[in-house]
C-alpha cells in the first residue's frame, strides 16, 4: 500500500507549468527556470512502483502537480470503467495533487481503448450522459475536476448545441471547472471555419482553472481547406500566443501549461516556451 | 448551413470505432465538414491517430522484436495486431499482452520461432519496471538460518522478479540486440531471470537448473523442495550461483518460516 503524501499545494499557481517528461527529471530538480508546476498524465503513473512513482514522489514534494487524465472516456456511451476509476481514485488519494482534469471526449467503446480523444455530438442526450459521468467521477475521487475543450476535425450533423454553451452547461450542472486549451480553440476554429475570438468571448472564462498551450500539425482536407491536427509535437504558433494574451487580458492570470508530448525537445526548448508564457502572464495582474 | 428537414443521422460510437479500425468501411454518414459535405479525410485524422499511437505504443513495448524483423515489417505486424487486439485498458504501458500468442500464430513470421519468447521477455521487463517496490532481505539472512530451517522455509520473491523459460537463447538474443558488444547468442535454450535492483530491470541467463529452482519458489514451494526440483532437473545444480543472482538482484523480499499463509 502506498503512503499518503502530505498536501503541500492546495492549488496551481497562476504561473507557467509544463507537461512532465521523465527525461527532464534531473534538469527540473536542478533549475526549473520559469516553471512553477508540473502536469502528469494519470495513466502513466498507475503502475505499482518503480522509477515513475519514485520520481513523482520527489517532484510532488517540490512542485504543485496537476493530474491530467487521458483514459477515462467521459463522453463514452458505455458506463465508466469502474476499475479505471478505482485506479484514478487511488492515485489522487496518495498524491493529493493540486488539480485534476480530463477531456470532453471518449476513448473507450465495447471495452476497447482507442488511445485517442474521439469527438462527441453536442445534443441533450450526450449532455446528460457527460454530466452523469462527471458526477460519478467527482463523487468517486472526492474532488472537483476540470473538463477540457477538445480539438475537433469534423462536425456531427446531429449536433444542436454550440460547444461553449455545452461546456458551460456541464459546469453549471456538475459544478466542475473548465480547462481552456487555447491551441484546441485555434485548431477547431480553423477546421470548422469559425472565429476563434468569438469562441473565447463566448467561453465562461471565470470557470477556467487552467490553460493549455501546445503545438499542432498542418494538413489539408479533401477540398484543399486547411486541416490542423492537435499533435503536441512542436512550438506554440504565434496566433495561439496572441489568443492566449487576449484570454489572459479578458479572464485574468491562470495556471498556464506548455504541452509537448511527441518529439519531446531538450529541456531548454521547453523552458523557453514556458518563459514566453511567463512574459505574457507578467502583463496581467496576478 | 440550414437545418435539414429530416432528423440528422446519428452516429453511434460502435459505428465510429468500426470505421476507425477498418479503413475499408465508409466514413459514417452524419460526419461533416464545415460546408456540410461528408467528412472524408477529416475522419482519417482519427483513423491515423489511433493506428499511429497504438503502433508507437507497441514499438516502445517490443524494441527487440522491432529490431529483429525491421521497422517496416514491425509496422505491418503492429497494424494487424492492433486491429485484432485493440487495448482493453487505458494503461498503455501494459499494452500488447497477447503479442506472444499472436506471433505464435502469425504465418509470415513462423520461421522465426524465437519471436514469441522474446516478446514474453519484453513483457516481463515492462512488468518488472512498473512492479511494486520491495526491500530485499540482507545478503547474510540466508546464511544465518540453520540448514534444516532453511530447507523448510519459503523465499518470497520480489514483485519485480520475472522468469521466462525458453527453448531459445532469449536472454542472449535480447542482449545481442540491446547491449553494445554483447556476444552472439548460443544455440541452446535459456531461462531468463529478470530482477530489478533499484529501478532498472536486468536480464540474466540462469545456469542449468536455475529455471526449475526459481519456478518452484514462485509456485510457493519450500526452499528444500525447490532445491530437489533443480537437482532432479540437472546434474550438479549450482545453488550458490543462483542464490548469488537473486541476492545481487535484490530479489528475495522475505524468508518465511512456518506453514504457508
Coordinates of C-alpha atoms in Angstrom, one line a residue:
Chain A
X1 CA 0.0 0.0 0.0
X2 CA 1.3 3.4 -0.9
X3 CA 1.8 6.0 1.9
X4 CA -0.1 9.3 1.6
X5 CA 1.9 12.3 0.6
X6 CA 1.1 15.3 2.7
X7 CA -0.7 18.0 0.9
X8 CA 1.7 20.9 0.3
X9 CA -0.1 22.7 -2.5
X10 CA -3.8 23.4 -2.5
X11 CA -3.9 24.9 -5.9
X12 CA -1.9 25.5 -9.1
X13 CA -0.3 29.0 -9.1
X14 CA -1.2 31.5 -11.8
X15 CA 2.2 30.7 -13.3
X16 CA 3.8 28.7 -16.2
X17 CA 3.9 24.9 -15.9
X18 CA 5.0 22.1 -18.3
X19 CA 3.9 18.6 -19.1
X20 CA 6.4 16.5 -17.2
X21 CA 8.6 14.1 -19.2
X22 CA 11.0 11.7 -17.3
X23 CA 14.0 12.7 -19.4
X24 CA 13.8 16.2 -17.9
X25 CA 13.8 15.0 -14.3
X26 CA 17.4 16.0 -13.4
X27 CA 17.2 19.4 -15.1
X28 CA 13.9 20.2 -13.4
X29 CA 15.1 19.3 -10.0
X30 CA 18.3 21.3 -10.6
X31 CA 16.8 24.5 -12.1
X32 CA 13.2 24.7 -13.3
X33 CA 13.6 28.2 -14.6
X34 CA 10.2 29.9 -15.1
X35 CA 8.4 26.6 -14.5
X36 CA 6.4 26.6 -11.2
X37 CA 4.3 23.5 -11.5
X38 CA 4.1 20.2 -13.5
X39 CA 1.4 18.2 -15.1
X40 CA 1.4 14.4 -15.5
X41 CA -0.8 12.0 -17.4
X42 CA -2.6 10.0 -14.8
X43 CA -2.3 6.7 -16.8
X44 CA 1.5 6.8 -16.8
X45 CA 1.5 6.7 -13.0
X46 CA -0.9 3.8 -12.4
X47 CA 1.9 1.2 -12.1
X48 CA 2.5 -0.3 -8.7
X49 CA 6.0 1.2 -8.1
X50 CA 9.4 1.6 -9.6
X51 CA 11.0 4.7 -11.1
X52 CA 7.9 6.5 -12.3
X53 CA 6.3 6.5 -8.9
X54 CA 9.5 7.4 -7.1
X55 CA 10.2 10.3 -9.4
X56 CA 6.6 11.6 -8.9
X57 CA 7.0 11.5 -5.2
X58 CA 10.2 13.6 -5.4
X59 CA 8.5 16.1 -7.8
X60 CA 5.4 16.3 -5.6
X61 CA 7.4 17.4 -2.6
X62 CA 8.7 20.4 -4.5
X63 CA 6.1 21.3 -7.2
X64 CA 2.3 21.6 -7.3
X65 CA 1.2 18.7 -9.5
X66 CA -1.7 18.7 -12.0
X67 CA -3.0 15.2 -12.8
X68 CA -4.4 15.1 -16.3
X69 CA -6.4 12.0 -17.3
X70 CA -6.4 10.8 -20.8
X71 CA -8.2 7.5 -20.4
X72 CA -11.5 8.0 -18.5
X73 CA -13.7 8.2 -21.6
X74 CA -16.1 10.6 -20.0
X75 CA -18.1 11.0 -23.2
X76 CA -18.4 7.3 -23.7
X77 CA -21.8 5.7 -24.4
X78 CA -21.0 2.8 -22.0
X79 CA -20.7 3.2 -18.2
X80 CA -17.3 4.4 -17.0
X81 CA -14.7 1.7 -16.4
X82 CA -15.0 1.0 -12.7
X83 CA -11.5 -0.5 -12.5
X84 CA -10.0 2.6 -14.1
X85 CA -12.0 4.9 -11.9
X86 CA -10.7 3.0 -8.8
X87 CA -7.1 3.3 -10.1
X88 CA -7.6 7.1 -10.5
X89 CA -9.1 7.4 -7.0
X90 CA -6.0 5.6 -5.6
X91 CA -3.6 7.9 -7.5
X92 CA -5.4 11.1 -6.5
X93 CA -5.6 9.7 -3.0
X94 CA -1.9 9.2 -2.3
X95 CA -0.6 12.0 -4.4
X96 CA -3.2 14.6 -3.4
X97 CA -2.4 16.8 -6.4
X98 CA -3.3 20.5 -6.7
X99 CA -5.6 19.8 -9.7
X100 CA -7.3 17.0 -11.6
X101 CA -8.6 17.4 -15.2
X102 CA -10.0 15.3 -18.0
X103 CA -11.4 15.7 -21.5
X104 CA -14.7 16.3 -23.2
X105 CA -14.2 13.3 -25.4
X106 CA -14.4 9.5 -25.4
X107 CA -11.8 6.9 -26.0
X108 CA -13.3 3.5 -24.9
X109 CA -16.0 1.6 -26.6
X110 CA -17.1 -2.0 -26.1
X111 CA -14.2 -2.4 -23.6
X112 CA -11.6 -1.4 -26.1
X113 CA -9.4 1.7 -25.5
X114 CA -8.5 3.6 -28.7
X115 CA -5.8 5.8 -27.3
X116 CA -7.2 9.0 -28.9
X117 CA -9.7 11.7 -27.9
X118 CA -12.7 11.0 -30.0
X119 CA -15.4 13.6 -30.7
X120 CA -18.9 13.9 -29.4
X121 CA -22.1 15.3 -31.0
X122 CA -23.5 18.1 -28.9
X123 CA -27.0 17.0 -28.1
X124 CA -29.3 16.9 -25.0
X125 CA -28.6 13.2 -24.8
X126 CA -24.8 13.5 -24.8
X127 CA -25.0 16.4 -22.4
X128 CA -26.9 14.4 -19.9
X129 CA -24.5 11.4 -20.3
X130 CA -21.4 13.5 -19.8
X131 CA -22.9 15.2 -16.7
X132 CA -23.8 11.9 -15.2
X133 CA -20.3 10.6 -15.8
X134 CA -18.7 13.8 -14.3
X135 CA -21.0 13.5 -11.2
X136 CA -19.8 9.9 -10.8
X137 CA -16.1 10.8 -11.2
X138 CA -16.3 13.8 -8.8
X139 CA -18.1 11.6 -6.3
X140 CA -15.6 8.8 -6.6
X141 CA -12.4 10.9 -6.3
X142 CA -13.9 13.3 -3.8
X143 CA -12.8 16.5 -5.6
X144 CA -13.8 18.9 -8.2
X145 CA -12.4 18.3 -11.7
X146 CA -11.7 20.4 -14.7
X147 CA -13.0 19.5 -18.1
X148 CA -11.0 20.4 -21.3
X149 CA -12.4 21.7 -24.5
X150 CA -11.5 19.4 -27.4
X151 CA -9.7 19.8 -30.8
X152 CA -12.2 18.8 -33.5
X153 CA -11.6 17.8 -37.1
X154 CA -15.2 17.3 -38.2
X155 CA -18.8 18.2 -37.2
X156 CA -21.8 16.0 -36.4
X157 CA -24.9 16.6 -38.4
X158 CA -26.9 15.8 -35.2
X159 CA -25.2 18.5 -33.0
X160 CA -27.6 21.1 -31.7
X161 CA -25.7 23.0 -29.0
X162 CA -22.7 25.2 -29.6
X163 CA -19.6 23.8 -27.8
X164 CA -19.2 26.8 -25.5
X165 CA -22.8 26.5 -24.3
X166 CA -22.3 22.7 -24.0
X167 CA -19.3 23.2 -21.7
X168 CA -20.9 26.0 -19.7
X169 CA -24.0 23.8 -19.1
X170 CA -21.9 20.9 -18.0
X171 CA -20.1 23.1 -15.5
X172 CA -23.4 24.6 -14.3
X173 CA -25.0 21.1 -13.8
X174 CA -22.0 19.3 -12.2
X175 CA -20.0 22.1 -10.5
X176 CA -16.9 21.1 -12.4
X177 CA -14.4 23.7 -13.6
X178 CA -13.0 24.0 -17.1
X179 CA -9.6 23.7 -18.7
X180 CA -9.2 26.1 -21.6
X181 CA -6.9 24.8 -24.3
X182 CA -6.1 27.8 -26.5
X183 CA -4.5 25.6 -29.2
X184 CA -7.6 23.4 -29.3
X185 CA -9.7 26.6 -29.9
X186 CA -7.4 27.6 -32.8
X187 CA -7.3 24.1 -34.3
X188 CA -11.1 23.6 -34.0
X189 CA -11.9 27.1 -35.3
X190 CA -9.7 26.7 -38.3
X191 CA -11.1 23.3 -39.0
X192 CA -14.7 24.4 -38.5
X193 CA -14.2 27.8 -40.3
X194 CA -15.4 29.7 -37.2
X195 CA -13.8 32.7 -35.4
X196 CA -11.6 31.7 -32.5
X197 CA -12.0 35.1 -30.8
X198 CA -15.8 34.7 -30.8
X199 CA -15.2 31.3 -29.1
X200 CA -13.1 33.0 -26.4
X201 CA -15.7 35.7 -25.9
X202 CA -18.4 33.0 -25.5
X203 CA -16.4 30.9 -23.2
X204 CA -17.1 31.1 -19.4
X205 CA -13.6 32.2 -18.5
X206 CA -14.4 32.7 -14.9
X207 CA -14.8 28.9 -14.6
X208 CA -11.3 28.2 -16.1
X209 CA -8.8 26.7 -13.6
X210 CA -6.0 26.0 -16.1
X211 CA -4.9 26.9 -19.6
X212 CA -3.2 24.6 -22.1
X213 CA -0.8 25.8 -24.8
X214 CA 0.5 23.3 -27.4
X215 CA 1.7 22.9 -31.0
X216 CA -0.2 21.4 -33.9
X217 CA 0.5 20.0 -37.4
X218 CA -0.9 21.4 -40.6
X219 CA -2.6 19.3 -43.3
X220 CA -5.4 19.7 -45.9
X221 CA -8.9 18.2 -46.2
X222 CA -10.3 16.7 -49.5
X223 CA -11.1 20.1 -50.8
X224 CA -7.8 21.8 -50.1
X225 CA -9.1 23.6 -46.9
X226 CA -6.6 23.8 -44.0
X227 CA -6.9 20.9 -41.6
X228 CA -5.0 21.4 -38.4
X229 CA -4.1 18.4 -36.2
X230 CA -3.5 18.7 -32.4
X231 CA -0.2 16.9 -32.2
X232 CA 1.7 18.5 -29.2
X233 CA 4.9 17.9 -31.2
X234 CA 6.3 21.4 -31.8
X235 CA 6.3 25.1 -30.6
X236 CA 3.1 27.0 -29.9
X237 CA 2.4 29.2 -33.0
X238 CA 2.1 33.0 -32.9
X239 CA -1.6 33.2 -33.5
X240 CA -2.2 31.0 -30.5
X241 CA 0.1 33.2 -28.3
X242 CA -2.0 36.2 -29.4
X243 CA -5.2 34.3 -28.4
X244 CA -3.6 33.5 -25.1
X245 CA -2.7 37.1 -24.5
X246 CA -6.3 38.1 -25.3
X247 CA -7.6 35.3 -22.9
X248 CA -5.4 36.5 -20.1
X249 CA -6.5 40.1 -20.5
X250 CA -10.1 39.1 -20.5
X251 CA -10.1 36.4 -17.9
X252 CA -7.1 37.3 -15.7
X253 CA -3.9 35.3 -15.0
X254 CA -4.4 31.5 -14.9
X255 CA -2.1 28.5 -14.4
X256 CA -0.7 28.0 -17.9
X257 CA 0.7 24.8 -19.2
X258 CA 3.1 24.1 -22.2
X259 CA 2.1 20.7 -23.6
X260 CA 4.8 18.9 -25.7
X261 CA 4.2 15.1 -25.8
X262 CA 5.7 14.0 -29.1
X263 CA 9.2 14.6 -30.4
X264 CA 9.9 15.9 -26.9
X265 CA 12.6 18.6 -27.1
X266 CA 15.6 19.2 -24.9
X267 CA 14.7 20.9 -21.6
X268 CA 15.9 24.4 -22.7
X269 CA 13.5 24.5 -25.6
X270 CA 10.6 23.6 -23.3
X271 CA 11.7 26.1 -20.7
X272 CA 11.9 28.8 -23.4
X273 CA 8.2 28.1 -24.3
X274 CA 7.4 28.4 -20.6
X275 CA 9.3 31.7 -20.4
X276 CA 7.1 33.0 -23.3
X277 CA 4.0 32.2 -21.2
X278 CA 5.7 33.9 -18.2
X279 CA 6.2 37.1 -20.2
X280 CA 2.6 37.3 -21.1
X281 CA 1.4 36.4 -17.6
X282 CA 3.6 39.3 -16.3
X283 CA 1.4 41.7 -18.3
X284 CA -1.7 40.9 -16.3
X285 CA -2.3 41.3 -12.5
X286 CA -1.6 38.0 -10.7
Chain B
X1 CA -25.7 25.7 -43.0
X2 CA -29.5 25.3 -42.9
X3 CA -31.1 22.7 -40.6
X4 CA -32.1 19.6 -42.6
X5 CA -35.8 18.8 -42.6
X6 CA -35.4 15.1 -41.8
X7 CA -33.7 14.2 -38.5
X8 CA -29.9 14.3 -38.9
X9 CA -28.3 10.8 -38.9
X10 CA -27.0 9.9 -35.5
X11 CA -23.5 8.3 -35.4
X12 CA -23.1 5.6 -32.7
X13 CA -19.7 5.1 -31.1
X14 CA -19.8 1.5 -32.4
X15 CA -20.2 2.7 -35.9
X16 CA -17.5 5.3 -35.3
X17 CA -14.9 2.8 -33.9
X18 CA -15.7 0.1 -36.6
X19 CA -14.9 2.7 -39.3
X20 CA -11.7 3.7 -37.4
X21 CA -10.3 0.2 -37.3
X22 CA -11.4 -0.8 -40.8
X23 CA -10.3 1.7 -43.5
X24 CA -12.4 -0.3 -45.9
X25 CA -15.5 0.9 -44.2
X26 CA -17.1 4.1 -45.4
X27 CA -16.9 7.2 -43.3
X28 CA -20.1 7.2 -41.2
X29 CA -22.9 9.2 -42.5
X30 CA -23.6 12.3 -40.4
X31 CA -20.0 13.4 -40.0
X32 CA -19.4 16.6 -42.0
X33 CA -17.0 19.3 -43.0
X34 CA -18.0 23.0 -42.3
X35 CA -19.8 23.1 -45.7
X36 CA -22.0 20.2 -44.8
X37 CA -20.1 17.8 -47.1
X38 CA -19.0 14.3 -46.0
X39 CA -16.1 14.5 -43.6
X40 CA -13.8 12.4 -45.8
X41 CA -10.1 13.0 -44.9
X42 CA -11.2 14.7 -41.7
X43 CA -12.3 11.3 -40.4
X44 CA -9.0 9.8 -41.4
X45 CA -7.3 12.0 -38.8
X46 CA -8.9 9.8 -36.1
X47 CA -8.1 6.6 -38.1
X48 CA -4.5 7.8 -38.3
X49 CA -4.2 8.9 -34.7
X50 CA -5.4 5.6 -33.4
X51 CA -3.2 3.4 -35.7
X52 CA -0.1 5.5 -35.2
X53 CA -0.4 5.9 -31.5
X54 CA -1.0 2.2 -30.9
X55 CA 1.8 1.2 -33.3
X56 CA 4.1 3.6 -31.4
X57 CA 3.0 2.0 -28.1
X58 CA 3.8 -1.4 -29.4
X59 CA 7.2 -0.3 -30.8
X60 CA 8.0 1.1 -27.3
X61 CA 7.0 -2.2 -25.7
X62 CA 8.8 -4.5 -28.1
X63 CA 12.0 -2.8 -29.3
X64 CA 13.8 -6.1 -29.8
X65 CA 11.1 -7.6 -31.9
X66 CA 11.2 -4.4 -34.0
X67 CA 14.9 -4.8 -34.4
X68 CA 14.7 -8.4 -35.3
X69 CA 12.1 -8.1 -38.0
X70 CA 12.9 -4.5 -39.1
X71 CA 10.9 -1.3 -38.7
X72 CA 8.7 -1.6 -41.8
X73 CA 7.8 -5.2 -41.0
X74 CA 7.1 -4.3 -37.4
X75 CA 4.7 -1.6 -38.6
X76 CA 2.8 -4.1 -40.7
X77 CA 2.7 -6.6 -37.9
X78 CA 1.5 -3.9 -35.4
X79 CA -1.2 -2.9 -37.9
X80 CA -2.6 -6.4 -37.9
X81 CA -2.2 -6.9 -34.2
X82 CA -3.8 -3.6 -33.1
X83 CA -6.9 -4.4 -35.2
X84 CA -7.2 -7.9 -33.8
X85 CA -6.3 -6.8 -30.2
X86 CA -7.2 -3.2 -29.5
X87 CA -6.1 -2.3 -26.0
X88 CA -8.5 -3.5 -23.3
X89 CA -7.3 -0.9 -20.8
X90 CA -6.1 2.7 -20.9
X91 CA -2.8 1.7 -19.3
X92 CA -0.7 1.8 -22.5
X93 CA 2.4 0.7 -20.6
X94 CA 0.9 -2.8 -20.4
X95 CA -0.5 -2.9 -24.0
X96 CA 0.5 -6.0 -26.0
X97 CA -0.1 -8.9 -23.6
X98 CA -1.4 -11.0 -26.5
X99 CA 1.7 -10.4 -28.6
X100 CA 3.5 -13.7 -27.8
X101 CA 0.4 -15.8 -28.7
X102 CA -0.3 -13.6 -31.7
X103 CA 3.3 -14.2 -33.0
X104 CA 3.0 -17.9 -32.5
X105 CA 0.0 -18.0 -34.9
X106 CA 1.3 -15.4 -37.4
X107 CA 2.1 -17.3 -40.5
X108 CA 4.6 -14.9 -42.2
X109 CA 6.9 -14.9 -39.2
X110 CA 6.6 -18.6 -38.2
X111 CA 10.1 -19.3 -39.4
X112 CA 11.4 -17.0 -36.6
X113 CA 10.4 -19.4 -33.8
X114 CA 12.1 -17.4 -31.1
X115 CA 10.0 -14.3 -31.6
X116 CA 7.2 -15.3 -29.2
X117 CA 9.6 -15.9 -26.3
X118 CA 11.5 -12.7 -27.0
X119 CA 8.1 -10.9 -26.8
X120 CA 7.4 -12.7 -23.4
X121 CA 10.8 -11.4 -22.2
X122 CA 10.0 -7.8 -23.3
X123 CA 6.6 -8.0 -21.5
X124 CA 8.4 -9.3 -18.4
X125 CA 10.8 -6.4 -18.5
X126 CA 8.0 -3.8 -18.6
X127 CA 6.1 -5.6 -15.8
X128 CA 9.3 -5.6 -13.7
X129 CA 9.9 -1.9 -14.4
X130 CA 6.4 -1.0 -13.0
X131 CA 6.2 -3.6 -10.3
X132 CA 5.8 -2.7 -6.6
X133 CA 9.0 -1.8 -4.7
X134 CA 10.2 -4.3 -2.1
X135 CA 13.1 -4.0 0.4
X136 CA 15.3 -7.1 -0.1
X137 CA 16.5 -9.2 2.8
X138 CA 20.1 -8.6 3.8
X139 CA 22.6 -10.9 1.9
X140 CA 23.6 -12.7 5.2
X141 CA 20.0 -13.5 6.1
X142 CA 20.1 -16.9 4.3
X143 CA 23.4 -18.0 5.9
X144 CA 22.0 -17.0 9.3
X145 CA 19.4 -19.8 9.2
X146 CA 20.4 -23.4 10.3
X147 CA 20.2 -25.8 7.3
X148 CA 17.0 -27.6 8.4
X149 CA 15.1 -24.4 9.0
X150 CA 16.3 -23.0 5.6
X151 CA 15.1 -26.2 3.8
X152 CA 11.7 -25.8 5.3
X153 CA 11.5 -22.0 4.8
X154 CA 9.8 -20.3 1.8
X155 CA 11.5 -17.5 0.0
X156 CA 9.1 -14.7 -1.0
X157 CA 10.5 -13.2 -4.2
X158 CA 10.3 -9.5 -5.1
X159 CA 7.3 -8.4 -7.1
X160 CA 9.7 -7.1 -9.8
X161 CA 11.1 -10.6 -10.4
X162 CA 10.1 -12.4 -13.6
X163 CA 11.2 -15.8 -15.1
X164 CA 11.0 -16.6 -18.8
X165 CA 11.8 -20.2 -19.6
X166 CA 12.6 -20.8 -23.2
X167 CA 14.0 -23.4 -25.6
X168 CA 15.6 -20.4 -27.4
X169 CA 18.5 -18.4 -26.1
X170 CA 16.1 -15.5 -25.2
X171 CA 18.4 -13.6 -22.7
X172 CA 21.3 -13.7 -25.2
X173 CA 19.1 -12.6 -28.1
X174 CA 17.9 -9.7 -26.0
X175 CA 21.5 -8.6 -25.0
X176 CA 22.8 -9.1 -28.6
X177 CA 20.2 -6.6 -29.8
X178 CA 20.2 -4.1 -27.0
X179 CA 23.7 -4.1 -25.5
X180 CA 26.8 -2.8 -27.3
X181 CA 29.4 -5.6 -27.9
X182 CA 27.3 -8.5 -26.5
X183 CA 28.3 -11.9 -27.9
X184 CA 26.3 -13.8 -30.5
X185 CA 23.6 -15.9 -28.9
X186 CA 24.4 -19.6 -28.3
X187 CA 22.5 -22.5 -29.8
X188 CA 20.9 -23.7 -26.5
X189 CA 17.7 -22.6 -24.8
X190 CA 17.9 -20.3 -21.8
X191 CA 15.9 -19.5 -18.7
X192 CA 16.0 -15.7 -18.4
X193 CA 15.8 -14.2 -15.0
X194 CA 14.6 -10.6 -14.7
X195 CA 15.4 -8.8 -11.5
X196 CA 15.2 -5.1 -10.6
X197 CA 17.9 -4.0 -8.1
X198 CA 16.9 -0.3 -7.8
X199 CA 14.8 0.9 -10.7
X200 CA 16.4 -0.7 -13.8
X201 CA 15.4 -4.3 -14.6
X202 CA 18.3 -6.5 -15.7
X203 CA 18.2 -9.8 -17.6
X204 CA 20.5 -12.7 -16.8
X205 CA 20.6 -16.2 -18.4
X206 CA 20.3 -18.6 -15.4
X207 CA 22.8 -21.5 -15.0
X208 CA 21.3 -25.1 -15.6
X209 CA 18.6 -25.9 -13.1
X210 CA 18.1 -22.3 -12.2
X211 CA 14.8 -22.1 -14.0
X212 CA 13.4 -25.2 -12.2
X213 CA 14.6 -23.8 -8.8
X214 CA 13.0 -20.3 -9.3
X215 CA 9.8 -21.7 -10.8
X216 CA 9.4 -23.8 -7.7
X217 CA 10.0 -20.8 -5.4
X218 CA 7.5 -18.8 -7.4
X219 CA 5.0 -21.6 -7.0
X220 CA 5.3 -21.3 -3.2
X221 CA 7.4 -24.5 -2.7
X222 CA 9.8 -24.6 0.2
X223 CA 13.5 -24.0 -0.3
X224 CA 14.2 -27.7 0.1
X225 CA 11.5 -28.7 -2.5
X226 CA 12.9 -26.1 -4.9
X227 CA 16.4 -27.5 -4.5
X228 CA 15.1 -31.0 -5.1
X229 CA 13.3 -29.8 -8.3
X230 CA 16.5 -28.2 -9.6
X231 CA 18.7 -31.2 -8.6
X232 CA 16.3 -33.5 -10.3
X233 CA 16.4 -31.4 -13.5
X234 CA 20.1 -31.2 -13.9
X235 CA 23.3 -32.8 -12.7
X236 CA 25.4 -30.6 -10.4
X237 CA 23.0 -27.7 -9.9
X238 CA 24.9 -24.7 -8.8
X239 CA 22.8 -23.4 -5.9
X240 CA 25.4 -20.8 -4.8
X241 CA 25.4 -19.2 -8.2
X242 CA 21.6 -18.9 -8.4
X243 CA 21.3 -17.6 -4.9
X244 CA 24.0 -15.1 -5.7
X245 CA 22.0 -13.8 -8.7
X246 CA 18.9 -13.5 -6.6
X247 CA 20.7 -11.6 -3.8
X248 CA 22.5 -9.4 -6.2
X249 CA 19.2 -8.6 -8.0
X250 CA 17.6 -7.7 -4.7
X251 CA 15.0 -10.4 -5.5
X252 CA 14.4 -12.0 -2.1
X253 CA 11.8 -10.0 -0.4
X254 CA 11.4 -12.1 2.7
X255 CA 12.2 -15.5 4.2
X256 CA 9.1 -17.1 5.7
X257 CA 9.2 -19.9 8.2
X258 CA 6.2 -21.9 9.4
X259 CA 3.2 -23.1 7.5
X260 CA 2.3 -21.3 4.2
X261 CA -0.1 -18.4 4.7

